Coordinates of C-alpha atoms in Angstrom, one line a residue:
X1 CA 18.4 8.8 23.4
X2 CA 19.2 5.3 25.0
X3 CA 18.4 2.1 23.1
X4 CA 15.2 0.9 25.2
X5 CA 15.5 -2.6 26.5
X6 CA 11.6 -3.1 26.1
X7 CA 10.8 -6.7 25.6
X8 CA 7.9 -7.3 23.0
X9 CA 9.2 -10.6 21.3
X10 CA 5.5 -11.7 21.5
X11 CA 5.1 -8.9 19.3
X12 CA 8.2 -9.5 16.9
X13 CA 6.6 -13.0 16.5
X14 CA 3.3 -12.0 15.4
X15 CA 4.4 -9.5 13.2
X16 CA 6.3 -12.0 11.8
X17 CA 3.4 -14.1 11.6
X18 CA 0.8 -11.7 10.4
X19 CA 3.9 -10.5 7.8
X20 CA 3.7 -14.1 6.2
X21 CA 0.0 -14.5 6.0
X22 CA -0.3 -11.3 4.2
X23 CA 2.3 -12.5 1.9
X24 CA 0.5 -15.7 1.3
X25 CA -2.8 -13.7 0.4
X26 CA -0.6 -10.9 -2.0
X27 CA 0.4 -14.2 -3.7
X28 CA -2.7 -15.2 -4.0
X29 CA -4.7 -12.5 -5.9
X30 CA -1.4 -11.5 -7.8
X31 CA -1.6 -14.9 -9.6
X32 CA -5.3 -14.7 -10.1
X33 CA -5.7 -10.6 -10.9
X34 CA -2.5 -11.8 -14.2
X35 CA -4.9 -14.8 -15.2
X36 CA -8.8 -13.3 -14.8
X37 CA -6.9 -10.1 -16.6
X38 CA -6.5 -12.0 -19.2
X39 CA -9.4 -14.0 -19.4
X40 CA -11.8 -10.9 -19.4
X41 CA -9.7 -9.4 -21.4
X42 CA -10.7 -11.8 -24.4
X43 CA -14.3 -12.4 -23.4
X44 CA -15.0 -8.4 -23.4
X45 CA -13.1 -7.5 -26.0
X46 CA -10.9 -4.4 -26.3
X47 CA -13.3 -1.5 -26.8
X48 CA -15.5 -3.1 -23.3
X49 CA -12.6 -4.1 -21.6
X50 CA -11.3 -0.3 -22.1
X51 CA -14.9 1.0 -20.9
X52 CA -14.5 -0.9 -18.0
X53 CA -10.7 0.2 -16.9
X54 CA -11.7 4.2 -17.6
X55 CA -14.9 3.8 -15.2
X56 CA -13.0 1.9 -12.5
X57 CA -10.1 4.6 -13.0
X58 CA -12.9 7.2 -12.4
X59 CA -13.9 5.8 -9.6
X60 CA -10.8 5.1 -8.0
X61 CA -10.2 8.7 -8.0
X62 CA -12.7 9.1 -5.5
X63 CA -10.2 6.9 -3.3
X64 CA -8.3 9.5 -2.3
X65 CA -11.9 10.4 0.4
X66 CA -12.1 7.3 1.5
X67 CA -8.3 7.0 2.1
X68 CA -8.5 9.4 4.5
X69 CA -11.4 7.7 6.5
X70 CA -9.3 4.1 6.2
X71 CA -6.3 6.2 8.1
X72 CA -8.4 7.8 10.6
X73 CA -10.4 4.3 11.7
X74 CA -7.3 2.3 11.6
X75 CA -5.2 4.8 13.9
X76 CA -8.5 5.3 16.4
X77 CA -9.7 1.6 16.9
X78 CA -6.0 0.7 17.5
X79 CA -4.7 3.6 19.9
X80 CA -8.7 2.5 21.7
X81 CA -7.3 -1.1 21.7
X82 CA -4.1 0.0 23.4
X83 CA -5.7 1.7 26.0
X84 CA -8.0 -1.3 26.5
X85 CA -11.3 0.2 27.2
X86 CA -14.0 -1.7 25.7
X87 CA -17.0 0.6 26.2
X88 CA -14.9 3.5 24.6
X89 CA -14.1 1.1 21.9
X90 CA -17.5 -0.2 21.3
X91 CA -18.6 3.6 20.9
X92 CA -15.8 4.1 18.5
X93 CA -17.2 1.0 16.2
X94 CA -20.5 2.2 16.2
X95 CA -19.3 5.7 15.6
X96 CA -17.3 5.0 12.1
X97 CA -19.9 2.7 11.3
X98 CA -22.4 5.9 11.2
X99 CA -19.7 8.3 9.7
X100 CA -19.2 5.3 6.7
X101 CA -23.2 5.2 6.1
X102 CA -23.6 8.7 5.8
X103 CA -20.2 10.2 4.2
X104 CA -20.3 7.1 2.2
X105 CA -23.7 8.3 1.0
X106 CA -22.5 11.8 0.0
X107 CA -20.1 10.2 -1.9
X108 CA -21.5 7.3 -3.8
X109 CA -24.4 10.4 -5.1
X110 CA -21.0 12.4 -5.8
X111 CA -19.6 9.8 -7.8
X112 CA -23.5 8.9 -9.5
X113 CA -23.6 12.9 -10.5
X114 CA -20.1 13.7 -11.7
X115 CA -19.8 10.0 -13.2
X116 CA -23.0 10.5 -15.3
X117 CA -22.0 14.0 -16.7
X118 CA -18.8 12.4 -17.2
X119 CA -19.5 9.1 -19.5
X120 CA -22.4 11.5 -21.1
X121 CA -19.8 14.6 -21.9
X122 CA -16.5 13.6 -21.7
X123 CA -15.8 10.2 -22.4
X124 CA -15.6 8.8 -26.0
X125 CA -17.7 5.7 -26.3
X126 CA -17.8 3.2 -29.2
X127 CA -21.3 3.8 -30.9
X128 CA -24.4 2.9 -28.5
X129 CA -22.2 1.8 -25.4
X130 CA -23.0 4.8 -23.5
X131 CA -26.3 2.5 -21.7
X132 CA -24.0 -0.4 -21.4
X133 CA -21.2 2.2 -19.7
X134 CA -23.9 4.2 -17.3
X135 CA -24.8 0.5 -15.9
X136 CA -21.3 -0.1 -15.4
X137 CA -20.8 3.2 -13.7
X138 CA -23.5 2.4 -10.9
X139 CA -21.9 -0.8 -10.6
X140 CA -18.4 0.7 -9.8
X141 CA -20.0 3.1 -7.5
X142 CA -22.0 0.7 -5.5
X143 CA -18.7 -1.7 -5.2
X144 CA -16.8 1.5 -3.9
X145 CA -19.8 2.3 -1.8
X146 CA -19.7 -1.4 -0.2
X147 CA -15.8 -1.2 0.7
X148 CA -16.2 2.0 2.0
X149 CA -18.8 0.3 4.9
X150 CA -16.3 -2.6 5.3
X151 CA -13.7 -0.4 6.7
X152 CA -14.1 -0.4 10.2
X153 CA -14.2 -4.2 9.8
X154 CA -11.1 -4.2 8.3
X155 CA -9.7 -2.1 10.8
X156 CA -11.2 -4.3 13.5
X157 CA -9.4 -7.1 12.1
X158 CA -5.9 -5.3 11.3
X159 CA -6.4 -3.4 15.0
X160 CA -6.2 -7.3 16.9
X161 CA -3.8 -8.5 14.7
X162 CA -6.0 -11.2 12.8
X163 CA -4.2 -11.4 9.5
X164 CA -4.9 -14.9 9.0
X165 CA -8.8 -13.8 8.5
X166 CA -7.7 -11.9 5.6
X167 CA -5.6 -14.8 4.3
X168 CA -8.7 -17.1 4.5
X169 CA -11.3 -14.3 3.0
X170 CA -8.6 -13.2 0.5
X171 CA -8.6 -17.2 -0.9
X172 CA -12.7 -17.4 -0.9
X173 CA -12.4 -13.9 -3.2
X174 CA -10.0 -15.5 -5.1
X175 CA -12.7 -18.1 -6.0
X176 CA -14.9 -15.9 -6.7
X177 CA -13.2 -13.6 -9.1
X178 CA -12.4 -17.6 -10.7
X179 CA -15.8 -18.5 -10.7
X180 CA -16.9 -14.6 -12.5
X181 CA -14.6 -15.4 -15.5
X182 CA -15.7 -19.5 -15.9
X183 CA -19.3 -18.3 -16.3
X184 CA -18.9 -14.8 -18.0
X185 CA -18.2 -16.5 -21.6
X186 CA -21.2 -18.9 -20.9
X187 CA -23.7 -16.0 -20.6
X188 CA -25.6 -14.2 -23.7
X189 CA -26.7 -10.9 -22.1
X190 CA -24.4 -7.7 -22.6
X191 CA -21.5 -9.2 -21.1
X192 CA -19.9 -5.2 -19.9
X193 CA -22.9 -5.5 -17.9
X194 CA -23.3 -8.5 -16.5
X195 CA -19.7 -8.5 -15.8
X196 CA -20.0 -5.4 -13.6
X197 CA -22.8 -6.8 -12.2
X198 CA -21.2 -10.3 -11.2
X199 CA -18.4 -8.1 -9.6
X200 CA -20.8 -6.4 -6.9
X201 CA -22.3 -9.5 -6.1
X202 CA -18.6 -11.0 -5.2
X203 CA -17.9 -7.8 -3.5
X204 CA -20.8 -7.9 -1.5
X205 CA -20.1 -11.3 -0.4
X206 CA -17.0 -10.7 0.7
X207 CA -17.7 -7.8 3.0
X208 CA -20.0 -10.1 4.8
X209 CA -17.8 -12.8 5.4
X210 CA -15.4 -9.5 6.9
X211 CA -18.7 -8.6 9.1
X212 CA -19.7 -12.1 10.0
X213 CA -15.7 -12.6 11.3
X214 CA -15.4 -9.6 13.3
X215 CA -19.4 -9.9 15.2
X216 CA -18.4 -13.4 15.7
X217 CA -14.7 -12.9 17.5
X218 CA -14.9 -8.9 18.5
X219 CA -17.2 -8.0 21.3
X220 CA -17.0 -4.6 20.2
X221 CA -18.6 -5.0 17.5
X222 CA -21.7 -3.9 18.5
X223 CA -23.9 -1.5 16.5
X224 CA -25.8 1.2 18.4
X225 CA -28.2 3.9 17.1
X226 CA -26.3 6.8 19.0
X227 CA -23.4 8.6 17.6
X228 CA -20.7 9.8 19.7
X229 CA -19.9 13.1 18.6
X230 CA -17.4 14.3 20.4
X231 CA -15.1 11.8 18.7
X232 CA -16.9 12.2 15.4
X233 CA -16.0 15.6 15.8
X234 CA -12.3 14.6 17.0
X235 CA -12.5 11.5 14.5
X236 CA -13.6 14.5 11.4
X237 CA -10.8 17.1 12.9
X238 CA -7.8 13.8 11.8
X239 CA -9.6 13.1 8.6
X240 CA -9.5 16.7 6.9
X241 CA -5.6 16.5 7.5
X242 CA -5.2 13.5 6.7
X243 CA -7.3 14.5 3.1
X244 CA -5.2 17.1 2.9
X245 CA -2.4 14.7 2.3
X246 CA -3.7 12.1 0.4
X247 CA -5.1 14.6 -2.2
X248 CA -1.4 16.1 -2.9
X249 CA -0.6 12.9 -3.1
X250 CA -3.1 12.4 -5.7
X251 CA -2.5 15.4 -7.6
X252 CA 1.8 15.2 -7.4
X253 CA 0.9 11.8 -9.5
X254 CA -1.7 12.7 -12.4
X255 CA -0.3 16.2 -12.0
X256 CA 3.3 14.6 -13.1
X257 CA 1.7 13.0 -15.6
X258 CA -0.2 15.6 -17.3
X259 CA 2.9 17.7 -17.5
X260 CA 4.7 14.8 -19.4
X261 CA 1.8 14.3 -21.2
X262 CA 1.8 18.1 -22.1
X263 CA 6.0 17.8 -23.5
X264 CA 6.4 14.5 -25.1
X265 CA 3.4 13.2 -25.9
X266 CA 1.3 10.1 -25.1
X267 CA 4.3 7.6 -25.1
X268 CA 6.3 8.9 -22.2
X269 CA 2.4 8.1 -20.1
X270 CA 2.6 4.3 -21.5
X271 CA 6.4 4.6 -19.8
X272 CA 5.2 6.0 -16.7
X273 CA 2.2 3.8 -16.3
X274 CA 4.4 0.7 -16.9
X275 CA 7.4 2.3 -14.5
X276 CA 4.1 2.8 -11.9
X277 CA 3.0 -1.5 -12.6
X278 CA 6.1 -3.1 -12.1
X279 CA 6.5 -0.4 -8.6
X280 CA 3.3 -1.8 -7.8
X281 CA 3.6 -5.7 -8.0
X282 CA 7.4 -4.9 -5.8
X283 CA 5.8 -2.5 -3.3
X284 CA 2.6 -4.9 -2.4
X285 CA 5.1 -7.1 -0.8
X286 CA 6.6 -5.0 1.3
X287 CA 3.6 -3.0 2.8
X288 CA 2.3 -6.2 3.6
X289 CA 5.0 -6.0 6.2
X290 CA 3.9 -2.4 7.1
X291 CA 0.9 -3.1 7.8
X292 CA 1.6 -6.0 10.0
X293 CA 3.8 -3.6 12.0
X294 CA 1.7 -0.7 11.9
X295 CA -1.0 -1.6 15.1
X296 CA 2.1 -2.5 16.9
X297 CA 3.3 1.0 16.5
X298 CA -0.5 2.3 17.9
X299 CA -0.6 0.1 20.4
X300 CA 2.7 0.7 21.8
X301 CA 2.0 4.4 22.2
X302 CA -1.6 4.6 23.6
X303 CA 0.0 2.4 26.1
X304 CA 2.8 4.6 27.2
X305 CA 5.6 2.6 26.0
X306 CA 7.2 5.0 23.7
X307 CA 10.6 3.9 23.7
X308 CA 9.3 0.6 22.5
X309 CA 7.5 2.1 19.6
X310 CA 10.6 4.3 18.8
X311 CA 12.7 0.9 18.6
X312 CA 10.0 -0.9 16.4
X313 CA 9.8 1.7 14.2
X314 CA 13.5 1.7 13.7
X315 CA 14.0 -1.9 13.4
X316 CA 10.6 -1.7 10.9
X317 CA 12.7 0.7 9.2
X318 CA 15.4 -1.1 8.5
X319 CA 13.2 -4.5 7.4
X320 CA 11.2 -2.7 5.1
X321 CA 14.0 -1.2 3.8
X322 CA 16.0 -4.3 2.9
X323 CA 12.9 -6.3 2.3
X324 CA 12.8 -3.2 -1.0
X325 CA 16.1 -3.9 -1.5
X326 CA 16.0 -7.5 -2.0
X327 CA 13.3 -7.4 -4.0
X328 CA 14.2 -4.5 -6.4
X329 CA 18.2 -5.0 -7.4
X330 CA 17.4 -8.2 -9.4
X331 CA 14.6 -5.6 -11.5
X332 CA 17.2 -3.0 -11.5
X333 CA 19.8 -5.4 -13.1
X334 CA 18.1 -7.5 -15.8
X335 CA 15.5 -4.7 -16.4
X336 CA 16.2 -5.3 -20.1
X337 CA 15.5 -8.7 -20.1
X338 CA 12.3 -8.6 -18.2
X339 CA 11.1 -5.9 -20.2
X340 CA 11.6 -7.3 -23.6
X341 CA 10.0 -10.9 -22.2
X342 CA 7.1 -9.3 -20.8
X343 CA 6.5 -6.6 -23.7
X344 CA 8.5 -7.3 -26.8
X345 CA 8.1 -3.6 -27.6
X346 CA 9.0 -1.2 -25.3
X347 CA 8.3 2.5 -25.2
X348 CA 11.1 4.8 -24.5
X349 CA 12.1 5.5 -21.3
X350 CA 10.5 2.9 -19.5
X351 CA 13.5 1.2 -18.0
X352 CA 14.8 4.1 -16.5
X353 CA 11.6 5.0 -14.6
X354 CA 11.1 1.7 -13.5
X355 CA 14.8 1.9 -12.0
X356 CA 14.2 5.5 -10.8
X357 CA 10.8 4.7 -9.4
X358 CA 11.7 2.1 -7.4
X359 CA 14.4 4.1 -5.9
X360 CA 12.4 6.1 -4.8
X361 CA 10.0 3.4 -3.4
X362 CA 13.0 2.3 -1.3
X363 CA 13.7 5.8 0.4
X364 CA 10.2 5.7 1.0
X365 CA 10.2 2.5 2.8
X366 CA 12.6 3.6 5.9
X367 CA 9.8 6.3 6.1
X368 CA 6.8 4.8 6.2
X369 CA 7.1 3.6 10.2
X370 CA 7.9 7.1 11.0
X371 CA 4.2 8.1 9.1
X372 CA 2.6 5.5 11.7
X373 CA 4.5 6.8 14.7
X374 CA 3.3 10.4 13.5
X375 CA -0.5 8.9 13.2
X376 CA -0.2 7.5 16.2
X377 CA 0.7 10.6 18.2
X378 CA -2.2 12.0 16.6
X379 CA -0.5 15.7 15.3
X380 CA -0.6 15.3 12.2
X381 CA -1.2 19.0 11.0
X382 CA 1.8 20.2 10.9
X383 CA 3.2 17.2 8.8
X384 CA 0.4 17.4 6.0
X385 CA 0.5 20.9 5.3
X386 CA 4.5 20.3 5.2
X387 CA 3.7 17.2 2.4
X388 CA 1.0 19.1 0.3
X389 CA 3.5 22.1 0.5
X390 CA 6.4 19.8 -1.0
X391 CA 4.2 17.3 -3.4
X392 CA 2.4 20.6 -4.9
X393 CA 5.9 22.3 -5.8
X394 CA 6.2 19.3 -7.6
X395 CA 4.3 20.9 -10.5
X396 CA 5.8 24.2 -11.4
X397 CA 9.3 22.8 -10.5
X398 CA 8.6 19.5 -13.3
X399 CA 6.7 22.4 -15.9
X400 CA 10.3 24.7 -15.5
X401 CA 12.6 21.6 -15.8
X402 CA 10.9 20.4 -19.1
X403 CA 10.6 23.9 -20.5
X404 CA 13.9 24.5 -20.2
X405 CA 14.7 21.4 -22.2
X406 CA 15.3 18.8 -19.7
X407 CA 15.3 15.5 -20.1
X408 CA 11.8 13.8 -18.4
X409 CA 14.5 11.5 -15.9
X410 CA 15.1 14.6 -14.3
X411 CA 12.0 14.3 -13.4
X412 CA 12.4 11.4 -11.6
X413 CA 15.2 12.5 -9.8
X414 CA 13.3 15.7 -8.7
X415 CA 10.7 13.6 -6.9
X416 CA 13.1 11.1 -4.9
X417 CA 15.4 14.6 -3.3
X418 CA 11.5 15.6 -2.4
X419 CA 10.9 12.3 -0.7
X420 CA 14.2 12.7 1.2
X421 CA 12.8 16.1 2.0
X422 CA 9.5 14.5 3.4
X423 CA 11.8 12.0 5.2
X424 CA 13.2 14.6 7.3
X425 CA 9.7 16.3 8.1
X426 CA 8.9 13.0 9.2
X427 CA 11.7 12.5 11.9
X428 CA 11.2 15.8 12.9
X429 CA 7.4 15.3 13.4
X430 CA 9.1 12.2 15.4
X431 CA 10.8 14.4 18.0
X432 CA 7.2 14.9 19.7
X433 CA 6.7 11.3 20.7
X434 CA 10.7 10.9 21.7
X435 CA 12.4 10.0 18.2
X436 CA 15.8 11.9 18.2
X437 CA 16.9 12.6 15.0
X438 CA 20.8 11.3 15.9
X439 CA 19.2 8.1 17.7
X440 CA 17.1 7.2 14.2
X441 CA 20.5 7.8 12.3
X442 CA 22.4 5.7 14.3
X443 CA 19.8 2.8 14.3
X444 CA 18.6 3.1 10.5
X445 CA 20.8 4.6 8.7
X446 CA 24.0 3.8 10.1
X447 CA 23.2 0.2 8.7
X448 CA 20.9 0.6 5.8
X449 CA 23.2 2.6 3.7
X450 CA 26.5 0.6 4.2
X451 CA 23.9 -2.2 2.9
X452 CA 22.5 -0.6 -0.1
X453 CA 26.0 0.8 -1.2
X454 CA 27.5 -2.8 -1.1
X455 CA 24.5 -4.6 -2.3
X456 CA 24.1 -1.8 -5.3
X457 CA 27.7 -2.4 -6.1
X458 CA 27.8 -6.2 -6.3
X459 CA 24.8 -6.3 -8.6
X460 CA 26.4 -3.7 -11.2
X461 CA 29.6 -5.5 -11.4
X462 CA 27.8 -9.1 -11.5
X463 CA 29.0 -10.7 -14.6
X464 CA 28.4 -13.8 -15.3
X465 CA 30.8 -14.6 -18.1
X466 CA 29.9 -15.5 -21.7
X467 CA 26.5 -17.0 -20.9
X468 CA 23.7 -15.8 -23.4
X469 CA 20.6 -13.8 -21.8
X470 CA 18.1 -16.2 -20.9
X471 CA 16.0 -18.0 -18.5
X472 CA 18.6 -19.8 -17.1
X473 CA 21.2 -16.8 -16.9
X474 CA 17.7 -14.2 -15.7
X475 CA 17.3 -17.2 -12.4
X476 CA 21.0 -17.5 -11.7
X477 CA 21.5 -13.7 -11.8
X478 CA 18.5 -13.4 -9.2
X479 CA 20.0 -15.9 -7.1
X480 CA 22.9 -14.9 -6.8
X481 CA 22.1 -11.2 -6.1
X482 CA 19.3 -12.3 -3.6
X483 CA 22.2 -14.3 -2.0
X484 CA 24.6 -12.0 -1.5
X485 CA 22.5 -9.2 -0.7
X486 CA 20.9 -11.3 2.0
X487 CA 24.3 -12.3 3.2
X488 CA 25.4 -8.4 3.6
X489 CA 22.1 -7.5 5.5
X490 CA 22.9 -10.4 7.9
X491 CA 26.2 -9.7 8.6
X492 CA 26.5 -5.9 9.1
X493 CA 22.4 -4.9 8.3
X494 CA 21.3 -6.2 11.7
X495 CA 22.4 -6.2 15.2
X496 CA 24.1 -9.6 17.1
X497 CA 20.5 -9.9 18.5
X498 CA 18.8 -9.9 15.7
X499 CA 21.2 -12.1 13.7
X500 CA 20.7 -14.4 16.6
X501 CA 16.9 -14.4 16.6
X502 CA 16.8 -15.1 12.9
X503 CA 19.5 -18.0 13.3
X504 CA 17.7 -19.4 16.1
X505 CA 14.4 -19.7 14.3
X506 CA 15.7 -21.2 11.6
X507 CA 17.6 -23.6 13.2
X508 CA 14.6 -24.7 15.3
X509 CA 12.3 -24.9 11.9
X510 CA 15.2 -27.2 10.2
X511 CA 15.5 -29.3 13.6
X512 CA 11.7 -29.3 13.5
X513 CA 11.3 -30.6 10.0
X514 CA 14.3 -32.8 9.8
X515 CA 12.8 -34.4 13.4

């Protein structure tokens, strides 16, 4: 396959755009999640506090539905946009729109029936918190219920691209979520309650700012009684594989986790869940970039233009990639420090998994434009039954390793060669839409490994002499890592185009600010 010469710098621009917006507004609720954490933490208590976690965590399993339906809209209202028929997209919004009122339905009465046998049955309660608890669980499920509805909005507003709408919305929740913890402490009812309660009347609010943007600059959003069900039916036919996936997903992680659970007890879980945090906080940064890319990738092949989409999901590849990589070797090297500033006492294992986990979080980032190239072609079956095949062999294959004695790292290292595995699913799933496996080598990996295998090297044999572990030593050390890695992905990461793009934009935004 020949490197297309598609022009799309329009595009390159606002994904560059759109990929600092999103930063802005992952900034923003990081900063505020770590301090109204904390507040509610002390207002509640532990015991409420802990109520209010295992609910949310109950609900949240429930995710794994509505993932699905946040996959299907996305890919649909973007592949309509592509095509640019605005009667076919104006049926498509009115069409989720139905299919979130009534699956949302049958869900939010799942989650009320098996959430109430649940907190009655299962759940260990402090002594008369189980009324306090129930009220919380309707709460959580009417809050789940309310995002679930906001999804084709959402998708509207990711779809054209508007990621500045999410920046502003994202700093009004922000205020919100402030406003919640100022007056929880001032209030003399159960505060479990009204906390729960304060939190659906934010949510709520916030989904209407979502509506009220998207009927005020998208024509088609326009709500009509009819439902088109061939596409339902087409729309329902995407979602069960795309379920499919998600729940393996799902189960490869608490699965995993039970199995430890099962061999070393509760400790190795506090590890795991710490290893899964600091994953977290790195990975939000770099899927803000995904997601920026991800209509682009839609667009591009409703359109026709594959061998555009097949070069932006290479060169998406490769960002997302070192994006990982620049965030993650700084972890990876003072892992120590950060873990005995942030924690004082730290369970076994937990450095390790955190290394191991976001290893595997960078293999899984030169693969995640290939799952949107594969979403956008729309044949997905193939691929999920491959992934719940793989994910689900997780589970005997972890039980065997630990019964034979080995150590729960191995673990680790099980699950990254099974994302390599999925990698190579994916690029053969890419071979439909016109993505040769040799022409993805060539453009990805040709430069991302010589990258990470200099980079990694450089930050284990970083020494900075006789200066005692601190601050000071933790910010030179990221420095000078994020320095030199950013100097080896500039000079043989990217392509003379690319370095040239970069250096021209800069250039202009230091002749621009210097006048």
């Amino acid at each position: 396959m020949k490197e297309p010469q598609v022009k799309y710098q329009g595009s390159k621009r606002r994904i560059a755009k759109n990929t600092l917006l999103l930063y802005v507004r992952q900034v923003l609720i990081l900063v505020v999640s770590l301090y109204t954490s904390r507040v509610v933490l002390n207002t509640l208590g532990v015991d409420d506090f802990g109520i209010y976690s295992l609910v949310g965590s109950f609900v949240a399993m429930f995710g794994v539905i509505s993932g699905a339906f946040v996959v299907a809209i996305t890919r649909y209202i973007s592949f309509a946009m592509g095509e640019g028929d605005l009667e076919k997209l104006i049926n498509l919004y009115s069409t989720t729109m139905w299919m979130q009122i009534l699956m949302g339905g049958g869900i939010f009465l799942l989650i009320l029936g098996a959430g109430v046998y649940y907190v009655t049955s299962v759940m260990v309660l402090p002594a008369g918190r189980i009324e306090a608890t129930l009220y919380v669980l309707v709460f959580s499920a009417v809050s789940f219920y309310i995002n679930l509805l906001s999804v084709p909005y959402n998708a509207l507003i990711v779809a054209h691209e508007r990621m500045q709408a999410f920046a502003y919305i994202a700093l009004v929740e922000v205020l919100l979520k402030l406003a919640v913890v100022v007056v929880l402490p001032l209030l003399v009812y159960d505060k479990l309650i009204v906390y729960g309660l304060l939190t659906v009347v934010a949510s709520l609010f916030v989904r209407w700012l979502y509506m009220s943007y998207c009927r005020r600059n998208f024509t088609e959003c326009e709500f009509r009684r009819h439902i088109d069900w061939p596409l339902l039916k087409d729309m329902m036919k995407f979602v069960q594989w795309a379920f499919l996936g998600n729940g393996a997903v799902v189960l490869k992680e608490q699965g995993i986790s039970i199995i430890l659970n099962l061999f070393l007890g509760t400790g190795i879980n506090a590890a795991r869940g710490l290893a899964n945090s600091v994953n977290g906080a790195v990975m939000s940064f770099t899927q803000n970039f995904i997601q920026a890319v991800q209509p682009q990738i839609t667009k591009l092949y409703s359109s026709g233009q594959t061998a555009a989409m097949c070069n932006l999901i290479c060169v998406s590849s490769r960002m997302s990639f070192y994006m990982m990589l620049l965030l993650s070797l700084p972890v990876i090297k003072q892992i120590d420090y950060i873990l005995e500033l942030w924690l004082g006492l730290v369970p076994e294992f937990t450095n390790i998994f955190i290394v191991l986990t976001l290893v595997d979080s960078m293999v899984n980032s030169l693969s995640q434009p290939l799952l949107y190239g594969t979403l956008a072609e729309g044949k997905i079956k193939v691929y999920e039954i491959l992934l719940t095949a793989t994910y689900l062999a997780s589970l005997p294959l972890s039980y065997i390793l630990l019964a034979m004695g080995h150590s729960p790292v191995d673990i680790y290292i099980l699950v990254i060669f099974l994302r390599i595995l999925i990698q190579v699913f994916l690029i053969q799933q890419g071979s439909r839409y016109g993505m040769e496996f040799r022409y993805f080598s060539r453009q990805v990996f040709f430069y991302a490994l010589p990258v990470a295998v200099l980079s990694g090297s450089g930050t284990y044999f970083l020494d900075i002499g006789s200066m005692e572990m601190g601050v000071v030593r933790f910010l030179l050390e990221t420095s000078v890592i994020m320095a030199v890695t950013l100097l080896i992905i500039m000079t043989i990461g990217v392509k003379r185009e690319e370095r040239g793009a970069v250096l021209g934009i800069l250039r202009s935004r230091l002749q621009k600010f210097f006048g």
